Each structure stands twice: as C-alpha cells, then as structure tokens.
PDB file of C-alpha atoms in Angstrom:
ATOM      1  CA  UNK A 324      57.580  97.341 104.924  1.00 64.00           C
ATOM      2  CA  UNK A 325      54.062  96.519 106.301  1.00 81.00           C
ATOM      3  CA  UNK A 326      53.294  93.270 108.326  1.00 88.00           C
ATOM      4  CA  UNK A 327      52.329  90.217 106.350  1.00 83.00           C
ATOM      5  CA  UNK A 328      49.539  87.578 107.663  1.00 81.00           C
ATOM      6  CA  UNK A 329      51.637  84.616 108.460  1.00 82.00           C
ATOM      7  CA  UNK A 330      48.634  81.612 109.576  1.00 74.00           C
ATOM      8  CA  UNK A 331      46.151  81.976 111.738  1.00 77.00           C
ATOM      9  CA  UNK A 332      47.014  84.947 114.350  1.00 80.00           C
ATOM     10  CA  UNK A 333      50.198  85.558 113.308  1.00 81.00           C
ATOM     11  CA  UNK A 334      51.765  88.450 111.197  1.00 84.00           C
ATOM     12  CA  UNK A 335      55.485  89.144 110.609  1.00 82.00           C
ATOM     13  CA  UNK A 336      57.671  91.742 109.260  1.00 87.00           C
ATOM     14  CA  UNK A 337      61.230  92.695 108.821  1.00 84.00           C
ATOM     15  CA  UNK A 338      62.393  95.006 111.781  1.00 84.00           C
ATOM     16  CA  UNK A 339      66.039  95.475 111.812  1.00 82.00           C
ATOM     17  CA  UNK A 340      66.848  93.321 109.512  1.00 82.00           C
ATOM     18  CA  UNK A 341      65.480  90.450 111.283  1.00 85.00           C
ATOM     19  CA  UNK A 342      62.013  88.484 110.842  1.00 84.00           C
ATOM     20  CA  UNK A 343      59.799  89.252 113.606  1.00 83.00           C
ATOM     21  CA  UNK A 344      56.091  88.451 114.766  1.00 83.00           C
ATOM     22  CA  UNK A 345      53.076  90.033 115.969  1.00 86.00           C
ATOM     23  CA  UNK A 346      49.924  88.316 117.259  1.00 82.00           C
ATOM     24  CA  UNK A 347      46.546  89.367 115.608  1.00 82.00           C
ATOM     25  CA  UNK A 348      44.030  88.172 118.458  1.00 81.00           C
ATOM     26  CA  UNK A 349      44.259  87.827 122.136  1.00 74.00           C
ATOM     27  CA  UNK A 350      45.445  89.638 124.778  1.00 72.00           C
ATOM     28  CA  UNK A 351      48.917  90.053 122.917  1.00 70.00           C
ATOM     29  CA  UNK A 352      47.281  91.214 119.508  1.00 81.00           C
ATOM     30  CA  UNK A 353      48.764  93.741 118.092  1.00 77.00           C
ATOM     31  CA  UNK A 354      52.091  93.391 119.994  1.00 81.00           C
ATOM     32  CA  UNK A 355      55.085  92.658 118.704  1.00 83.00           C
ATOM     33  CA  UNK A 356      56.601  89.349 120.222  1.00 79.00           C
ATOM     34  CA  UNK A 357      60.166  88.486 121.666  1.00 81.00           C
ATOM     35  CA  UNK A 358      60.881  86.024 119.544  1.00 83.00           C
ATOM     36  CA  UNK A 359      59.627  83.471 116.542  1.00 84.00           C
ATOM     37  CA  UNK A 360      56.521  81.194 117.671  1.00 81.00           C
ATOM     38  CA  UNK A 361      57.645  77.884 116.160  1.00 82.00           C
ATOM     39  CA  UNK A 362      55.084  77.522 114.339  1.00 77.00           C
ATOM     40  CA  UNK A 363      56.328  80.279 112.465  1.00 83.00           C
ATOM     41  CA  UNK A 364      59.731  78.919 111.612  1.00 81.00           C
ATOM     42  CA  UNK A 365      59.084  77.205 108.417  1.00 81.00           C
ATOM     43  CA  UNK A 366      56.266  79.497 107.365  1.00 86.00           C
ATOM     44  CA  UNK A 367      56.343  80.552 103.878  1.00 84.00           C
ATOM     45  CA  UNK A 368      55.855  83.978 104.362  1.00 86.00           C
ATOM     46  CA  UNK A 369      58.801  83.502 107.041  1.00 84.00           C
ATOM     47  CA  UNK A 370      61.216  82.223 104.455  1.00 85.00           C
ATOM     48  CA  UNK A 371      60.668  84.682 102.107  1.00 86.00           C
ATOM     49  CA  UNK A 372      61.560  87.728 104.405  1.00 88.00           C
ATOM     50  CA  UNK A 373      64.334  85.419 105.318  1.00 89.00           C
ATOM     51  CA  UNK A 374      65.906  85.599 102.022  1.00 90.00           C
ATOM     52  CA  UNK A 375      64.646  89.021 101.171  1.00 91.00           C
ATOM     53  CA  UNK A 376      66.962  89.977 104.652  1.00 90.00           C
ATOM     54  CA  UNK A 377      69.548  88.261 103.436  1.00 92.00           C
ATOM     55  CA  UNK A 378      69.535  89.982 100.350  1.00 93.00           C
ATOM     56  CA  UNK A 379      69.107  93.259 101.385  1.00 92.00           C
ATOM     57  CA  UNK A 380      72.468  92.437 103.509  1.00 93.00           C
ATOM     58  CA  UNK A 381      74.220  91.572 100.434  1.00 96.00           C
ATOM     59  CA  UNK A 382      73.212  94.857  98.593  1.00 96.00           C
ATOM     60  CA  UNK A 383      74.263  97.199 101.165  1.00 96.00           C
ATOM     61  CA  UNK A 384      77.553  95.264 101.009  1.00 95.00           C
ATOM     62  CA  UNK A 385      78.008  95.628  97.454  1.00 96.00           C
ATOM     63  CA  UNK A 386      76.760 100.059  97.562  1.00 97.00           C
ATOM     64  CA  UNK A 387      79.368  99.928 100.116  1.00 96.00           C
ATOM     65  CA  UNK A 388      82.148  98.249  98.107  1.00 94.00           C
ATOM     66  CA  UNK A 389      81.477 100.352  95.202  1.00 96.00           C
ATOM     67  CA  UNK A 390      81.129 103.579  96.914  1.00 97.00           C
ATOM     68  CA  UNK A 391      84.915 102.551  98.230  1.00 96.00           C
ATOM     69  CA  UNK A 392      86.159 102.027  95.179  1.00 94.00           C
ATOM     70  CA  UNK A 393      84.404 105.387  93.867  1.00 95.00           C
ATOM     71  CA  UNK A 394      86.334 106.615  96.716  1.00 96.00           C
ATOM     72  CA  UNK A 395      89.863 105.443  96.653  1.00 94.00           C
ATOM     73  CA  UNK A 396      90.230 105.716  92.423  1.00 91.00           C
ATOM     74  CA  UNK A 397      89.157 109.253  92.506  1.00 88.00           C
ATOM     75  CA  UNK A 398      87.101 109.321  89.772  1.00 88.00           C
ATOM     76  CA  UNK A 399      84.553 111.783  88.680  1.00 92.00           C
ATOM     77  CA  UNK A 400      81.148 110.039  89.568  1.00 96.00           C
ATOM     78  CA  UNK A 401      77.810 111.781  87.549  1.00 95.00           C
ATOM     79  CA  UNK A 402      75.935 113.733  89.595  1.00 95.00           C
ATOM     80  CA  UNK A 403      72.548 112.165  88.099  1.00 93.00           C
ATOM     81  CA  UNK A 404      73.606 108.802  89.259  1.00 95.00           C
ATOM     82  CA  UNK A 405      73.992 109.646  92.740  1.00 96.00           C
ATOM     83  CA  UNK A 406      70.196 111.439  92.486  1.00 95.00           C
ATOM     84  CA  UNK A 407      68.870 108.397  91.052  1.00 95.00           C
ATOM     85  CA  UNK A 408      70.715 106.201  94.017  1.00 96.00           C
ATOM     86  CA  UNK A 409      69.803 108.267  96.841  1.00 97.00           C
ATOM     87  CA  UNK A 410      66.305 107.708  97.736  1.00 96.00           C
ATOM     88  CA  UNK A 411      67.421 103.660  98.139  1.00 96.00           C
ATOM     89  CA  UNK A 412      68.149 103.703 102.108  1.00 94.00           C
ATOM     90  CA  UNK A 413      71.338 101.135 101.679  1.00 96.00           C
ATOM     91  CA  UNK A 414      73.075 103.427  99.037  1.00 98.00           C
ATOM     92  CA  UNK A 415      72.277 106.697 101.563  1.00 97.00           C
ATOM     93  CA  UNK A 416      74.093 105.153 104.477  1.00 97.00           C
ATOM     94  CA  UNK A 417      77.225 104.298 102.074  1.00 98.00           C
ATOM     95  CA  UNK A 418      77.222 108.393 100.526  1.00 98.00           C
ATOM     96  CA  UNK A 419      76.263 110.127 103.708  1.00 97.00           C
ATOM     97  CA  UNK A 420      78.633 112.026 105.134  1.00 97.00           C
ATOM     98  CA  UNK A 421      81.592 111.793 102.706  1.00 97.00           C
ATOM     99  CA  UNK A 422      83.672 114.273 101.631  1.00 96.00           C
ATOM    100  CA  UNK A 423      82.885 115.302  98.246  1.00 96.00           C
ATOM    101  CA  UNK A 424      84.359 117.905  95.800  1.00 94.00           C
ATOM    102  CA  UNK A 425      82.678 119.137  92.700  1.00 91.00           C
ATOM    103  CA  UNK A 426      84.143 122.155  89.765  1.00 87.00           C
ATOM    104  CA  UNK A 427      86.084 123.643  92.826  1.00 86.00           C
ATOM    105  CA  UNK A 428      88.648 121.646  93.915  1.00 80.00           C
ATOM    106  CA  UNK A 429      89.317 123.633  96.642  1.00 80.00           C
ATOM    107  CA  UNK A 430      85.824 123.527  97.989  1.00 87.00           C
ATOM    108  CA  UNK A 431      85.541 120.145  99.841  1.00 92.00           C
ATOM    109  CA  UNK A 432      82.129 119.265 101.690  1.00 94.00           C
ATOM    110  CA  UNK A 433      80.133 116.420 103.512  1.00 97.00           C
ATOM    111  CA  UNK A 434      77.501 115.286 101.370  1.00 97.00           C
ATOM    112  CA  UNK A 435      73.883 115.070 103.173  1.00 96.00           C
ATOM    113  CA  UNK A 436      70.933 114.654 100.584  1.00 95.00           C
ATOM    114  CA  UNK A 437      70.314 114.288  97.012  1.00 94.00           C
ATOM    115  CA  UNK A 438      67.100 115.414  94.625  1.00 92.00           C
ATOM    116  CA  UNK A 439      65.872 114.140  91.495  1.00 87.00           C
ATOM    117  CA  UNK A 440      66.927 116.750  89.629  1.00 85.00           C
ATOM    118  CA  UNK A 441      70.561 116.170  90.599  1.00 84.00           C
ATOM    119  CA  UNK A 442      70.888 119.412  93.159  1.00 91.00           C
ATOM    120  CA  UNK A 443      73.763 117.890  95.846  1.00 95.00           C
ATOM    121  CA  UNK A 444      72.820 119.082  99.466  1.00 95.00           C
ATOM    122  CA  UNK A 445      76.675 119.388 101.270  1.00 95.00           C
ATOM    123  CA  UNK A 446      77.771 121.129 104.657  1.00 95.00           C
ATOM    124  CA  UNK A 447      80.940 122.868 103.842  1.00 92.00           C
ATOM    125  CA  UNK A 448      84.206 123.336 106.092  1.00 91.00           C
ATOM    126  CA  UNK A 449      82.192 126.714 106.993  1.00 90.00           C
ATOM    127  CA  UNK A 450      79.541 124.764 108.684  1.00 91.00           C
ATOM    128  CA  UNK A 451      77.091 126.504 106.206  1.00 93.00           C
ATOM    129  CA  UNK A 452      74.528 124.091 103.928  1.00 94.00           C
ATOM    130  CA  UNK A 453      75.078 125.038 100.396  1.00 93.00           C
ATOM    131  CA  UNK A 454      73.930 123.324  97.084  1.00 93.00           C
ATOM    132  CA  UNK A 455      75.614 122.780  94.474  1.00 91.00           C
ATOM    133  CA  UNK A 456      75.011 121.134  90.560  1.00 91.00           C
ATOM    134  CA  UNK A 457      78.263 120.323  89.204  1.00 93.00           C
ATOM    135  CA  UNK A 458      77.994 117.518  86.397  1.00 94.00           C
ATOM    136  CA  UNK A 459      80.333 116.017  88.439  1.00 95.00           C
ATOM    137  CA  UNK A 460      82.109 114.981  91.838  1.00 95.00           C
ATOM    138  CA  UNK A 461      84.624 113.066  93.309  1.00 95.00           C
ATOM    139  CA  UNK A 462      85.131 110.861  96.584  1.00 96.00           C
ATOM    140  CA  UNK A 463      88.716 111.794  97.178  1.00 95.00           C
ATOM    141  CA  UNK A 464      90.839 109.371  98.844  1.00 96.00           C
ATOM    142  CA  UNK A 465      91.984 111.211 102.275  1.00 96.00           C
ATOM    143  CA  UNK A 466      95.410 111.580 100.791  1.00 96.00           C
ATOM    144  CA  UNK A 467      94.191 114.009  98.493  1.00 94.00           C
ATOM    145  CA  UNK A 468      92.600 116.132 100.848  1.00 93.00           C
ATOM    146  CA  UNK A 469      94.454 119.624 102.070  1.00 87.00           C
ATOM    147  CA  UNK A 470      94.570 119.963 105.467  1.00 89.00           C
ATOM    148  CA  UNK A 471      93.273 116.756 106.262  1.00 93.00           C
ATOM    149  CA  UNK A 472      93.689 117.281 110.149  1.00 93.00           C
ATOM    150  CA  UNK A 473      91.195 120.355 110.180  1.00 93.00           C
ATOM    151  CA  UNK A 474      88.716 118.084 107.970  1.00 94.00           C
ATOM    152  CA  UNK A 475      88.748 115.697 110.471  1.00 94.00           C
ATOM    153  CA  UNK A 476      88.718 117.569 113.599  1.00 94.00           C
ATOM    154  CA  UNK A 477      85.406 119.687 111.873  1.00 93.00           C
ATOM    155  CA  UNK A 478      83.685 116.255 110.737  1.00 94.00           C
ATOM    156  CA  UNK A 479      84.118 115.338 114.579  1.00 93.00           C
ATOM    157  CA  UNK A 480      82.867 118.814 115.745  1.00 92.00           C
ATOM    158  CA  UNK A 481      79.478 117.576 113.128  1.00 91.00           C
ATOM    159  CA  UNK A 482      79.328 114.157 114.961  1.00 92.00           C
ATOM    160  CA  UNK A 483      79.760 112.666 111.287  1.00 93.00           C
ATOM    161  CA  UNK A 484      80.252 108.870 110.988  1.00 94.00           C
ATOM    162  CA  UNK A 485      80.872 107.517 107.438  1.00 96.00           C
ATOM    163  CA  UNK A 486      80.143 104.213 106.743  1.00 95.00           C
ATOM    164  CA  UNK A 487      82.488 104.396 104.004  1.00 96.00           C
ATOM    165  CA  UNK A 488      86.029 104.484 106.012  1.00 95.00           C
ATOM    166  CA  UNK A 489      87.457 108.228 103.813  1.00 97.00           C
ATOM    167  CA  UNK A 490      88.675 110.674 105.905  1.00 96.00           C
ATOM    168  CA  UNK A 491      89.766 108.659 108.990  1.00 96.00           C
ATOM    169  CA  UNK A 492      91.384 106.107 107.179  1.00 96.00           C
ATOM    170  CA  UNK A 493      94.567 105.391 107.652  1.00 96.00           C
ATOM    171  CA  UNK A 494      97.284 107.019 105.200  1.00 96.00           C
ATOM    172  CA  UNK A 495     101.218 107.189 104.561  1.00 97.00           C
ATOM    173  CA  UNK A 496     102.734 110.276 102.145  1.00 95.00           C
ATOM    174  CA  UNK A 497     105.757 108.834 100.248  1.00 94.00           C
ATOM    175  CA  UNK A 498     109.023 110.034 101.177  1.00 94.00           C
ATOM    176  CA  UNK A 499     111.407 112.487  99.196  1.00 90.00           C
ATOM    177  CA  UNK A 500     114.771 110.944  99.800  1.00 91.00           C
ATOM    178  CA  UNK A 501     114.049 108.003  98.399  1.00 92.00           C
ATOM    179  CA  UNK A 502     117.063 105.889  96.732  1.00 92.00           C
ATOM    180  CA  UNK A 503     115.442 106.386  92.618  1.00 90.00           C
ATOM    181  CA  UNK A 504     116.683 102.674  91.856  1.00 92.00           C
ATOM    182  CA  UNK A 505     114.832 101.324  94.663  1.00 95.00           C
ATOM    183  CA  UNK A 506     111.289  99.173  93.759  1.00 96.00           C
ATOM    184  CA  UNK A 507     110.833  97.341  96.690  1.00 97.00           C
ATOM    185  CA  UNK A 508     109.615  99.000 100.886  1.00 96.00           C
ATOM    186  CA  UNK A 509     110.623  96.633 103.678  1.00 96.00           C
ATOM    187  CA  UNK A 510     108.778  98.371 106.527  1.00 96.00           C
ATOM    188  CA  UNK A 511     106.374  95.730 107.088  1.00 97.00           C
ATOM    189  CA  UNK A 512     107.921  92.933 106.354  1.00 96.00           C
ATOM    190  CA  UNK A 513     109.058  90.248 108.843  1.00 96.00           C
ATOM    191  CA  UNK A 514     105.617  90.150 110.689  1.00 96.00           C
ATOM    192  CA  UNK A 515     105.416  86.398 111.739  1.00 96.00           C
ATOM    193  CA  UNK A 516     102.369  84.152 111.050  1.00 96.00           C
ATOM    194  CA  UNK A 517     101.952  80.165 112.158  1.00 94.00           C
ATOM    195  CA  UNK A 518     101.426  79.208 109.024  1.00 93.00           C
ATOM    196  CA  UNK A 519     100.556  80.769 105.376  1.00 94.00           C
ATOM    197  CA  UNK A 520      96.986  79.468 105.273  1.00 94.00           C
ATOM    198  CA  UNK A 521      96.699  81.886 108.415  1.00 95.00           C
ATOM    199  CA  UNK A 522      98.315  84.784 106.347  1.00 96.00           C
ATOM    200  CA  UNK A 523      96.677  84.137 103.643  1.00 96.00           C
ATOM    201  CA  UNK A 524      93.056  83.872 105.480  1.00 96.00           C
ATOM    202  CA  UNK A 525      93.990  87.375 107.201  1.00 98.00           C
ATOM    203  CA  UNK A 526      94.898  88.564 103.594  1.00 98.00           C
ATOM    204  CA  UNK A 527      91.228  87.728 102.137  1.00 97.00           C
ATOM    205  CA  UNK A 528      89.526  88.789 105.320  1.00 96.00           C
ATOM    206  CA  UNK A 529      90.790  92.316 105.051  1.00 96.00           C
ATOM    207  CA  UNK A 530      89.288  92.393 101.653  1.00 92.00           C
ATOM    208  CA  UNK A 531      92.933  91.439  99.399  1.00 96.00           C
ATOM    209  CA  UNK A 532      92.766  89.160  96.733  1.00 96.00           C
ATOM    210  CA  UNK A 533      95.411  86.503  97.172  1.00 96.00           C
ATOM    211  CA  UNK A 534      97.211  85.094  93.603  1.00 93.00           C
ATOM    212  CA  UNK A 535     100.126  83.060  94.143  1.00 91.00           C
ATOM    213  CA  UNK A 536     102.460  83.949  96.943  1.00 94.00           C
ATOM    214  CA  UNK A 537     100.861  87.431  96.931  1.00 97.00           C
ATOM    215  CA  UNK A 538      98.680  89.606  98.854  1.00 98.00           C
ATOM    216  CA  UNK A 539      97.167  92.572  95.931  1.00 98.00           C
ATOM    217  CA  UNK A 540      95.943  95.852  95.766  1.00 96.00           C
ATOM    218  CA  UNK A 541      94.975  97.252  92.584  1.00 95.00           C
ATOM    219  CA  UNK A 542      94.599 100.797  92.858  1.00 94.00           C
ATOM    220  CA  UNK A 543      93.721 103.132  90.104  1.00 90.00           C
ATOM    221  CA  UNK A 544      96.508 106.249  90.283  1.00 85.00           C
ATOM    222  CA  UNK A 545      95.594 109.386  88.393  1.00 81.00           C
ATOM    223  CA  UNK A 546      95.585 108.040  84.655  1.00 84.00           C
ATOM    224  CA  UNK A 547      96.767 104.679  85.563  1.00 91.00           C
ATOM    225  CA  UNK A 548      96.062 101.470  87.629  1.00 94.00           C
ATOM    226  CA  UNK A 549      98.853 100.350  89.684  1.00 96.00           C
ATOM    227  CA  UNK A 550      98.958  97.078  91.717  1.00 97.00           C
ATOM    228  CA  UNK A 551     100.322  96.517  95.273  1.00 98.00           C
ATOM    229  CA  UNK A 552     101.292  93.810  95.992  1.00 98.00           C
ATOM    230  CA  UNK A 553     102.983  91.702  99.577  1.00 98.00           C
ATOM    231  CA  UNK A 554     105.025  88.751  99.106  1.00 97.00           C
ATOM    232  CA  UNK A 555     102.989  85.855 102.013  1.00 97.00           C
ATOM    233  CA  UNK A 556     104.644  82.733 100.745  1.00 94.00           C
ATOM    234  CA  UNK A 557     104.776  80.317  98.842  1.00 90.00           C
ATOM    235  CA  UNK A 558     100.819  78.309  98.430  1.00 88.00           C
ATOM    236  CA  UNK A 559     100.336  75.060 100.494  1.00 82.00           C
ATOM    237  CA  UNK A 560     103.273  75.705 102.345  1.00 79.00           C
ATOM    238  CA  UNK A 561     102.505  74.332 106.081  1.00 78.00           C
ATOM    239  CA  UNK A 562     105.288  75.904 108.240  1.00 87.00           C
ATOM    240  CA  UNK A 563     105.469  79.101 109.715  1.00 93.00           C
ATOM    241  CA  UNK A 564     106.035  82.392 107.116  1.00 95.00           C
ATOM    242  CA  UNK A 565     106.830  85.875 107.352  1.00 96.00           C
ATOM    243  CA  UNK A 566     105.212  88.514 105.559  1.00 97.00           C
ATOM    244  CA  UNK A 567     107.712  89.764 102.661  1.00 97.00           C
ATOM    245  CA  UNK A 568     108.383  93.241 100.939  1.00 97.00           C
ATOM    246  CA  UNK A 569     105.798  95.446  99.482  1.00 98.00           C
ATOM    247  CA  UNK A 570     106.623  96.014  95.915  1.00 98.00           C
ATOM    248  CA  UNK A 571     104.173  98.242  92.736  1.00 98.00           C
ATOM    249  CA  UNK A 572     103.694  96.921  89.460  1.00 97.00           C
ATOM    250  CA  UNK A 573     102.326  98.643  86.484  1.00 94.00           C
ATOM    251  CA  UNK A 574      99.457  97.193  84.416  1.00 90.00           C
ATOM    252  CA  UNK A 575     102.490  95.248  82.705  1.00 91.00           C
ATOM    253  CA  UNK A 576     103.629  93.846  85.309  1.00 91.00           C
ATOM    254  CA  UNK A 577     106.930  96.246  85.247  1.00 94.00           C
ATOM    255  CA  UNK A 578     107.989  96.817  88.583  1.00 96.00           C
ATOM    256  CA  UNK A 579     107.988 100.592  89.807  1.00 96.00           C
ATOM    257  CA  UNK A 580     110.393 102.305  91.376  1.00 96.00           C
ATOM    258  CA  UNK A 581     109.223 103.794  94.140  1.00 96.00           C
ATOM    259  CA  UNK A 582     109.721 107.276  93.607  1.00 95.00           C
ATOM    260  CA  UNK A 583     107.418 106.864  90.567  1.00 94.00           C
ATOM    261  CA  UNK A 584     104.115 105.299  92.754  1.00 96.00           C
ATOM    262  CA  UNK A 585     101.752 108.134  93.270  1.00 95.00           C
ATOM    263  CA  UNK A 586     100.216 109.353  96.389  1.00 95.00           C
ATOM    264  CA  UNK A 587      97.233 107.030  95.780  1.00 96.00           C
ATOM    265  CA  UNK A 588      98.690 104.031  95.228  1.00 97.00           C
ATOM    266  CA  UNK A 589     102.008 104.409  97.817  1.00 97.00           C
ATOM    267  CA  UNK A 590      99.394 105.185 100.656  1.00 97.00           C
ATOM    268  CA  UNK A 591      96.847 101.975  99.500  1.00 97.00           C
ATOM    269  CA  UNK A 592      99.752  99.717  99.427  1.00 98.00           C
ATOM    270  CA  UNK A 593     101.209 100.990 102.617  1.00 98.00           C
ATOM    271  CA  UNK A 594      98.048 100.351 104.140  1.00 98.00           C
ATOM    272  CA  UNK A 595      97.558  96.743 102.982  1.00 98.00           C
ATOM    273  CA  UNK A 596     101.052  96.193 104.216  1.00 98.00           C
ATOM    274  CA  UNK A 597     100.346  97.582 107.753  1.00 98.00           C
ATOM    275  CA  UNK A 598      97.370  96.268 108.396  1.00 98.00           C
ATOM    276  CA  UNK A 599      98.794  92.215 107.267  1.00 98.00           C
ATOM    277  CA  UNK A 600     101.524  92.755 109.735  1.00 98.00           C
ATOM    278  CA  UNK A 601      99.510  93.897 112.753  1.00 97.00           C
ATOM    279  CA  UNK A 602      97.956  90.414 113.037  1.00 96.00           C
ATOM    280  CA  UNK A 603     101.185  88.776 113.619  1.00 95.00           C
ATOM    281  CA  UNK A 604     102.156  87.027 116.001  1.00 93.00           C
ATOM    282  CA  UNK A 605     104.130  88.566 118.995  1.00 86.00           C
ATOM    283  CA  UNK A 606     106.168  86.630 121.372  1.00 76.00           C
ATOM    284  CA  UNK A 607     106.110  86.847 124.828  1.00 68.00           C
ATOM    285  CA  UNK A 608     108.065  89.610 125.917  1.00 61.00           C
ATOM    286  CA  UNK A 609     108.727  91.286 122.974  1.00 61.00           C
ATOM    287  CA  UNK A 610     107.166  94.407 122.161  1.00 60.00           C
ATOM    288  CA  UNK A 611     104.382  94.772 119.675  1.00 55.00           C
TER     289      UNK A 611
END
C-alpha cells in the first residue's frame, strides 16, 4: 500500500500493521516519523487505515481459524481454492509450511507456493521441490501422520514455522486395554480453579465454546462429527470448582464408549482436557 496525503505535509501509510507518518516538506520530508503528529490523530485518512488495520487483523484471524479446522477434520480441500487463496498475503502465512498430502497418501509434503492454474509447489520428506496437481489435498491432523517424529525433526532441519499449530501440536493415541464399557477418561480431572467464571474464562480463551456446565470440542472423525466435551461446573456458581471428566458424544448426544472415539477425536479431546487443567491452580508445595 502506497502513502496517502494526510493535510498539509503529512502522508501516512500502513507499515506493520500500524498507521504511520511521513513528512512531505522540510528537512524531515520524505522520512518516515517515530510516531503520530497529533494533528494526525483524528485525520480522516488516519481513521480509515485505522479500521482498514483492524480489519485486516480480523481476516487473518478468520484464514487462520479455517485453515485449522481444514486441518484437524481432515477433509479433502480443492486444489483450485487454495490457487485462488494464495496470492492474498494473510491466507499464505496460514497454508505455508503445512503438511499436505494429495492422491498418495503416503507422500506427505510442506506446502510452499500456489499458481493459478492450481499446480501445488511442496518440499517433500526428501528435501526435493516437486509439484504436484491432485484435485485434491488434505491438512492432516498430526495424529494421522506416520512417523510423525522424523516429520518433525526434518521440518526443524527446514527452519519451518507454521502459523497453523499441525505437526507440533500436541497429541495423545488412545489406548488398547481399554475397559469396552467405559465412556468417561479421568486423567485431567481434579485440576482446581478459584472459581468457575475463571474456568470458564480459561475455557473460551483457549478457543472452547462453553454450554452449560461444559467445556466442547466438536471434532469431525472420519465420516462423523464427534463432540468432546469437560464437565467445569455448574453456571453462576461462585465457589471454587474442579475440572470434571472428559466424556464423547455422538451427533445424538449418545455417549461413546471410549474404545469407539477415533484417533481424531480421542487426541482433540485429550488436548482440550490437558490444556484446561494446566492453568490450575497449584498449592504451595505441591508439585505441578
């Protein structure tokens, strides 16, 4: 984006997401200054970038949430959409860099570039650049990857950084012995909060919805969309709570046993459960 007269001597631009200025005559002219001349502040032009900023924040938050969810469902995303995305800067720093698979499901790669005609640019576990044009790809979740160890210790060899969180996240595989009666994984629970407002907060702030005396998850699971869910308490109560089991439910509310949550869903709900528990609160003296 260019710079924009803004009154007499004055222009501004966006640079790094923040509104700045430049003087047009003087001694400084042509410069760009430390900070906002106030009479700047309530410039028109000023406001507009101001809200054009602000909405370029909320976009790149959004590209980001759906590239997630692309991400942890699984699901085959067109290979024309991500062409037709690409060239916008704020859905490029959500795909860069994530493992993608296309017709081989055995050949995973980090996804670099994109053209118009739908050609997919990826760096495979080789280190060669290859291109492929499958109609599709996926976004694995990490828990589908093979050998998940090498993928990461070869995307740190790269220097890659995804600002989707894929193959470092965090991930549990569901055990074998499990009882087959069981529905309900008490791992987590016990993790002591002052009060269920601050549960609750911690709960939204991690990006779970909160219904009732539940922290959710709903997580799509091969063919099927399961939801997660972590008892927090009951609403409005004031006292201290504990978090409570972590239980799956089936799109009619039917509660799983556990042996029948797949890998998907088991390691999303695990997650959630881990990461409300960690911002407990420890007493002095007791181990974390």
């Amino acid at each position: 984006m260019g710079w924009l007269s803004a009154g007499e001597g004055y222009e501004v631009a966006l640079v790094d997401g923040r509104v700045a200025a430049r003087a047009t005559a003087g001694r400084a002219a042509g410069r760009q200054l430390k900070s906002l001349p106030r009479a700047l502040r309530d410039h028109p032009e000023v406001d507009r970038l101001r809200r054009f900023a602000e909405w370029l924040d909320r976009h790149a938050t959004a590209c980001v949430a759906q590239v997630d969810s692309w991400m942890v469902s699984s699901l085959p995303v067109p290979t024309g959409l991500l062409a037709r995305v690409w060239p916008d800067e704020a859905w490029q720093s959500a795909l860069r860099d994530l493992a993608v698979v296309g017709d081989d499901p055995d050949e995973v790669g980090f996804l670099r570039g994109a053209t118009e005609d739908g050609e997919l640019r990826v760096v495979n576990l080789d280190g060669e650049t290859v291109r492929l044009s499958p109609r599709t790809v996926t976004l694995p979740h990490p828990v589908l990857l093979p050998d998940l160890d090498d993928i990461r210790e070869f995307a740190a060899e790269l220097g890659i950084v995804q600002r989707v969180e894929q193959i470092h996240r965090a991930t549990w595989q569901r055990p074998d012995d499990l009882d087959p009666k069981a529905t309900e994984i008490r791992e987590f629970s016990g993790g002591s909060f002052r009060s269920r407002f601050a549960l609750a907060a911690r709960a939204s702030s991690l990006g779970y919805r909160v219904s009732g005396g539940y922290s959710t998850a709903r997580v799509r699971d091969g063919d099927r969309t399961v939801e997660a869910s972590v008892w927090i308490g009951e609403p409005y109560w004031e006292d201290t709570v504990e978090t409570g089991g972590l239980t799956w439910q089936d799109d009619n509310g039917r509660a799983l046993p556990m042996r029948e949550v797949g890998p998907v869903a088991w390691s999303e709900g695990m997650r959630m459960a881990a990461a409300l528990y960690a911002g407990r609160t420890i007493e002095e003296g007791k181990n974390a």
